[in-house]
Short mmCIF file of C-alpha atoms in Angstrom, two decimals:
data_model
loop_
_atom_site.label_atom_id
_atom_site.label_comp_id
_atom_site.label_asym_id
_atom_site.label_seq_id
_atom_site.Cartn_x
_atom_site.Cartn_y
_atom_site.Cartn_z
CA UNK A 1 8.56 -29.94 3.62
CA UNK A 2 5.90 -30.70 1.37
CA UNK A 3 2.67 -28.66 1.49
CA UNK A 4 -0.09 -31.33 0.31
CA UNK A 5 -3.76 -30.11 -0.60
CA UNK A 6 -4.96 -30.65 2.67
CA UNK A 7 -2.02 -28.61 4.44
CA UNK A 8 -2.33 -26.01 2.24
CA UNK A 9 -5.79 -25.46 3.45
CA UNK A 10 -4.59 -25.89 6.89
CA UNK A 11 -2.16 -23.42 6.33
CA UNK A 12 -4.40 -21.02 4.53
CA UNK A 13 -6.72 -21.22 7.50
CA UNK A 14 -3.83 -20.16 9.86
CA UNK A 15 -2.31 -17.80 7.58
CA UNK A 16 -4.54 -14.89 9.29
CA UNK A 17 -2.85 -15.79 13.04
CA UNK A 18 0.71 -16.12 11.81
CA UNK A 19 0.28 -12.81 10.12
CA UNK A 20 -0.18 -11.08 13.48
CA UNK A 21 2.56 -12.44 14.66
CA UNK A 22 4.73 -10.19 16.28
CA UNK A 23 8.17 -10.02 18.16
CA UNK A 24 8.80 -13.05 16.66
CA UNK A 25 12.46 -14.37 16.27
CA UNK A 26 14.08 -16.94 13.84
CA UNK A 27 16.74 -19.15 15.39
CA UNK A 28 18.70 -21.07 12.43
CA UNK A 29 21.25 -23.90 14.07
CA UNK A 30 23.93 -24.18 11.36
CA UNK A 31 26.04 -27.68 11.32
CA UNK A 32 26.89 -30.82 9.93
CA UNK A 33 24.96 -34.22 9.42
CA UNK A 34 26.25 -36.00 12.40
CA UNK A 35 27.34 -33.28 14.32
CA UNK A 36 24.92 -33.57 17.44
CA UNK A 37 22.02 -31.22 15.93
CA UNK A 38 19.57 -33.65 16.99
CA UNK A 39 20.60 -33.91 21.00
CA UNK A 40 20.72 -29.73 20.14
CA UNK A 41 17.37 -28.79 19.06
CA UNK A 42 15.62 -31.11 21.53
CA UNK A 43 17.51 -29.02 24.57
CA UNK A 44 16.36 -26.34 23.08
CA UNK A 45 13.09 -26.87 21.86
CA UNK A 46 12.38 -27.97 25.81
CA UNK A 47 13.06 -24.30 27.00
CA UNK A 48 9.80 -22.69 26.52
CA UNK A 49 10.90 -19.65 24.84
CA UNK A 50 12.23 -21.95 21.68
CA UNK A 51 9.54 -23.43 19.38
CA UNK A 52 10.48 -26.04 17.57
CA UNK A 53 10.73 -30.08 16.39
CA UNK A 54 13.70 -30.55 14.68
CA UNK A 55 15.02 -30.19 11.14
CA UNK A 56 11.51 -28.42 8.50
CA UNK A 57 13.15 -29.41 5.08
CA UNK A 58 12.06 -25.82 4.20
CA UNK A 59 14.10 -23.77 1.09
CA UNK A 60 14.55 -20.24 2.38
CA UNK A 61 14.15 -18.53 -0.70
CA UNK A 62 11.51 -15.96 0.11
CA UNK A 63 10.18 -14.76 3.41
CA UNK A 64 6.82 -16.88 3.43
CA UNK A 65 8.69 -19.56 4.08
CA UNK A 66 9.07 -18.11 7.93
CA UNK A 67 5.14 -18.03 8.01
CA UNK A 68 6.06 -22.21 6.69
CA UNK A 69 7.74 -22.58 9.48
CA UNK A 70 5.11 -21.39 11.97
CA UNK A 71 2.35 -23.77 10.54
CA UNK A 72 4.93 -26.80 10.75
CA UNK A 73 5.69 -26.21 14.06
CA UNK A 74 2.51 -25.80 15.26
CA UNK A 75 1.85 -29.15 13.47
CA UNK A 76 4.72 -30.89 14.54
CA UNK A 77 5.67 -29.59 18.18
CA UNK A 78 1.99 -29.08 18.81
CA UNK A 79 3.14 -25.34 20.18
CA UNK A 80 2.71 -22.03 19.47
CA UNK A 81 5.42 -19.99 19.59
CA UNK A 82 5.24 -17.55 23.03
CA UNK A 83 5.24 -13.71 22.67
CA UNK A 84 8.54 -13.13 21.60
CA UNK A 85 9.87 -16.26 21.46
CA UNK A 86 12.14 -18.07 18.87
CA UNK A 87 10.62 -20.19 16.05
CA UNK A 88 14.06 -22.83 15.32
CA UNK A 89 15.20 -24.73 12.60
CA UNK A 90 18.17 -26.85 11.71
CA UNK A 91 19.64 -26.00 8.68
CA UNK A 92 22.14 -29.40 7.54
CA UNK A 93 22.38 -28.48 3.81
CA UNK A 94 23.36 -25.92 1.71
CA UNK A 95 20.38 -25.47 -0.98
CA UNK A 96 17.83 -24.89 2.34
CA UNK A 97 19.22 -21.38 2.70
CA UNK A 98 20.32 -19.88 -0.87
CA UNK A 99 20.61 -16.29 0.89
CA UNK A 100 20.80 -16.25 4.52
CA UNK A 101 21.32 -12.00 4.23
CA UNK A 102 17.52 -12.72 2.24
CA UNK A 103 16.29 -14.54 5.74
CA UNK A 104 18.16 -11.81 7.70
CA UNK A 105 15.99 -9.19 6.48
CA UNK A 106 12.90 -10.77 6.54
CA UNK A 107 12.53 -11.40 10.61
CA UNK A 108 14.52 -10.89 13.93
CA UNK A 109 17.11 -13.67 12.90
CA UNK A 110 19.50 -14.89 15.58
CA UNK A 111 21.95 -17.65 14.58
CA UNK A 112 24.14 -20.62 15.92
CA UNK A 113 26.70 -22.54 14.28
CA UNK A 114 27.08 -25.76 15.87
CA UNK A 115 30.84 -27.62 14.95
CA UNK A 116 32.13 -31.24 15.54
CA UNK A 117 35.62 -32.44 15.16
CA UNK A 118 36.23 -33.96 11.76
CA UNK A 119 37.17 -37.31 13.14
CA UNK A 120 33.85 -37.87 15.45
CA UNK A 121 32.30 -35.89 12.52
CA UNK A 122 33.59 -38.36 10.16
CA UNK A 123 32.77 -41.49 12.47
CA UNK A 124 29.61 -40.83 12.89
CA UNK A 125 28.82 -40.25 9.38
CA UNK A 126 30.46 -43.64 7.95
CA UNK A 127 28.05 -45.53 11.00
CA UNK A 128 25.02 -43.52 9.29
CA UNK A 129 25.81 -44.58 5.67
CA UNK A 130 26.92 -48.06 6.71
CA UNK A 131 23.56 -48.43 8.23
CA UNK A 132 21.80 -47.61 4.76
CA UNK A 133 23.62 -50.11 3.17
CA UNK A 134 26.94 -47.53 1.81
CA UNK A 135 30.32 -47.67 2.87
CA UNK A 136 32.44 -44.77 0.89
CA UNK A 137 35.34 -43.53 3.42
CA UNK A 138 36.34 -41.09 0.42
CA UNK A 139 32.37 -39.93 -0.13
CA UNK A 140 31.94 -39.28 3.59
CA UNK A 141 35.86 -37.19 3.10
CA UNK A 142 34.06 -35.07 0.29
CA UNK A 143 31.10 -34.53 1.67
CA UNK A 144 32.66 -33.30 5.25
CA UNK A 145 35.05 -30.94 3.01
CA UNK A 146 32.42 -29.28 0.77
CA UNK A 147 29.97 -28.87 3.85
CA UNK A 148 32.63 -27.28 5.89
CA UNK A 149 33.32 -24.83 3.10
CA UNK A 150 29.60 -24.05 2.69
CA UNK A 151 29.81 -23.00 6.54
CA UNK A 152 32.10 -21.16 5.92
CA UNK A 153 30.32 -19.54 2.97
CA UNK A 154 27.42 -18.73 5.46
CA UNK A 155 29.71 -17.33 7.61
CA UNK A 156 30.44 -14.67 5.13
CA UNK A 157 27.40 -14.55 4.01
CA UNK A 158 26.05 -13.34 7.39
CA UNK A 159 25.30 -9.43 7.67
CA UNK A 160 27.67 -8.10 10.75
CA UNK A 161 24.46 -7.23 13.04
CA UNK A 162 22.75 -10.79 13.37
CA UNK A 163 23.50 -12.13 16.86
CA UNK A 164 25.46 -15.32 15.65
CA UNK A 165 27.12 -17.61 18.59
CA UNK A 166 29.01 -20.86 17.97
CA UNK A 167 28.94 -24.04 20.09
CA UNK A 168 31.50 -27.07 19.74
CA UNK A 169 29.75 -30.48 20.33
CA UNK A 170 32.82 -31.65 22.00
CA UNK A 171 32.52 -28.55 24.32
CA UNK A 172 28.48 -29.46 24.91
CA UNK A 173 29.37 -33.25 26.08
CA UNK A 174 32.38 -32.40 27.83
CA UNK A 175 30.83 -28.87 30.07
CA UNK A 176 27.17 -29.21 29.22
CA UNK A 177 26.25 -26.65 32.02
CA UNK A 178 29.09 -24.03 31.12
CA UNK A 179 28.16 -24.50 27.61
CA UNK A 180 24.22 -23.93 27.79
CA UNK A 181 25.06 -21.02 30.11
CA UNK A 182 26.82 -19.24 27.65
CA UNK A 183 23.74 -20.08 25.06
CA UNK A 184 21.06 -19.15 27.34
CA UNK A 185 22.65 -15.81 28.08
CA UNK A 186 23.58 -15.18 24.27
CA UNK A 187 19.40 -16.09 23.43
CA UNK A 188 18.58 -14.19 26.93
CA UNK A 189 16.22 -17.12 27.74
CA UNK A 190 13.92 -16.27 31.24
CA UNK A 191 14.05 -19.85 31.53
CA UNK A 192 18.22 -21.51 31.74
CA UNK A 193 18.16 -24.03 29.25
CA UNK A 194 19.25 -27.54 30.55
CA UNK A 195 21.26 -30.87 30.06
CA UNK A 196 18.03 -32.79 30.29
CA UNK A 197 15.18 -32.43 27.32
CA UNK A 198 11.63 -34.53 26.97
CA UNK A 199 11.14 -36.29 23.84
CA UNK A 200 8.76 -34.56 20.95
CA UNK A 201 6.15 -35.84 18.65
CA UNK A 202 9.14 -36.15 16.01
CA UNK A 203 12.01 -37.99 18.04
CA UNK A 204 13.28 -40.63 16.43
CA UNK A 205 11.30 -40.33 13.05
CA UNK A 206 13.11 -40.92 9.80
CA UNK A 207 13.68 -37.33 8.31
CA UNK A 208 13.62 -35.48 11.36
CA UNK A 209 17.26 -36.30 12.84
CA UNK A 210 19.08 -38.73 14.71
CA UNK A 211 16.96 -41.55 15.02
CA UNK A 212 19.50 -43.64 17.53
CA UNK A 213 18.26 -44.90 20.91
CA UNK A 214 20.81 -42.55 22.12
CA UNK A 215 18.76 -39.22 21.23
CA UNK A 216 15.81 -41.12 23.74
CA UNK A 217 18.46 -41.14 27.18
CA UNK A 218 16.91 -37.22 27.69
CA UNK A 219 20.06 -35.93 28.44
CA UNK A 220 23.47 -35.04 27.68
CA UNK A 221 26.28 -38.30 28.36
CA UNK A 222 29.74 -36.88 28.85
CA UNK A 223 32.44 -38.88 27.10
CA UNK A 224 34.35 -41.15 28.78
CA UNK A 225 38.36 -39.80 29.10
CA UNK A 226 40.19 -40.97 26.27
CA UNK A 227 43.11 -39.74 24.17
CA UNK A 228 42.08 -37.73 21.51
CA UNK A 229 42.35 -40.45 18.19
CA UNK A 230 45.17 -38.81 15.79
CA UNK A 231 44.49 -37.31 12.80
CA UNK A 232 43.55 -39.62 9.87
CA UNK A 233 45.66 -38.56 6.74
CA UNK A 234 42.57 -38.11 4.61
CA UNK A 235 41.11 -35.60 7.00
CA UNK A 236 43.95 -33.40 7.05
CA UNK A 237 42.18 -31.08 4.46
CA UNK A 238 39.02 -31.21 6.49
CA UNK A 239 40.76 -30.65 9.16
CA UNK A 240 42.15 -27.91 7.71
CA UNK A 241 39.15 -26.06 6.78
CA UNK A 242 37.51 -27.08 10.60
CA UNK A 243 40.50 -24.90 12.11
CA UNK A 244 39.71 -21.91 9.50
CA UNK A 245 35.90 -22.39 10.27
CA UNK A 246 36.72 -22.04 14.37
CA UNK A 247 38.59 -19.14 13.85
CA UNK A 248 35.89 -17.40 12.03
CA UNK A 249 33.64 -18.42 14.21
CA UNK A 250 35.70 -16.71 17.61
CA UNK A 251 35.99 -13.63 15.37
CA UNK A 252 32.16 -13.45 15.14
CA UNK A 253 31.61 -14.98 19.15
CA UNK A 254 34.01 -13.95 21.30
CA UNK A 255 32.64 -15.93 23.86
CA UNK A 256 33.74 -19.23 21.82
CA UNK A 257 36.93 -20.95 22.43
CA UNK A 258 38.40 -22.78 19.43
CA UNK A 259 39.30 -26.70 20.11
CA UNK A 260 41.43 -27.21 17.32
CA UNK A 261 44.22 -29.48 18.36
CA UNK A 262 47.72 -27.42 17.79
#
């Protein structure tokens, strides 16, 4: 996120309020382009114990980037964050978060690793990239491999004593209420979070997620029942490295069931 004159004095001006913050908590949503972040952070950025408006662009490479983060979502959400409530951010790329042990020490971090299918995954992407004028079935292959790996790499990468849950997409669309049952308890939210969200100030802009009509239905649409496609033979390596992603992720969350077809 760029800081431009006039929001660094903005900022400055604020920096004396963010400092006395306290009891604050970092939620980081981990995923994929395509992966349903956006219909994610809007349910919970409508709980009001979750500040936040999307995906912040910001480089965690020191801990005043947190304090970033505050400003931004003040400016963005048009909300400060509650007593003890969460500040979010989506986190879609690798170079935003160099050292997420770094980001771990520097506030109350709590994080969730959201996961989509390869083949939806992989859908969805080639509809994105078609849309902006590219069509490279073996780009959007590479790209879903190496970001899968860097998951996995943050997986590791994640000290043993950060509350961490997992959440399947599929999982979300198919039992939204079971699903955001099990997230509400694991981010002991006084208020349930919910299938249905309200639109923020950043819905549908360019930069800030999915910028579909489908993000603006304000809830969760459950799949129709269909066979699940087969696998494609160029995804069998990311399909590969999905299955060893899941089973990390139950290791960490017991409370997450794995999907991975057998």
């Amino acid at each position: 996120m760029d800081m431009r004159p006039h929001h660094r004095l903005a900022f400055a001006a604020l920096r004396p309020l963010i400092a006395r913050r306290h009891e604050d908590r970092t939620l980081l949503v981990l995923g994929v382009m395509r992966s349903g972040s956006t219909l994610l952070t809007h349910i919970l950025a409508d709980n009001p114990g979750i500040a936040g408006f999307g995906e912040a662009h910001l480089v965690y490479d020191r801990p005043e980037r947190l304090d970033e983060l505050a400003y931004w979502t003040l400016r963005f959400s048009h909300r400060w964050p509650e007593h003890g409530s969460y500040l979010m951010d989506k986190v879609l790329h690798a170079g935003y978060l160099p050292d997420l042990a770094e980001v771990a020490r520097a506030t109350r971090l709590h994080v969730l690793l959201l996961l989509r299918e390869p083949e939806g995954n992989a859908a969805s992407l080639e509809r994105m990239f078609a849309s902006e004028g590219r069509k490279d079935r073996a780009g959007t292959v590479r790209y879903l491999e190496k970001r899968l790996r860097e998951l996995s790499a943050s997986l590791d990468a994640l000290p043993g004593d950060v509350p961490f849950a997992a959440l399947s997409y599929d999982a979300l669309r198919a039992d939204p209420e079971g699903e955001l049952a099990r997230l509400t308890g694991f981010l002991q939210l006084r208020q349930p979070l919910a299938p249905r969200y309200g639109m923020t100030p950043t819905t549908g802009r360019w930069g800030f997620g999915d910028g579909s009509a489908k993000i603006r239905a304000g809830t969760i649409v459950k799949p129709e029942s269909a066979p699940r496609p087969q696998i494609s033979a160029d995804l069998a390596g990311a399909h590969a490295l999905y299955a060893a992603l899941e089973a990390g992720a139950a290791r960490r969350d017991p409370t997450f069931t794995p999907r991975t077809r057998a």
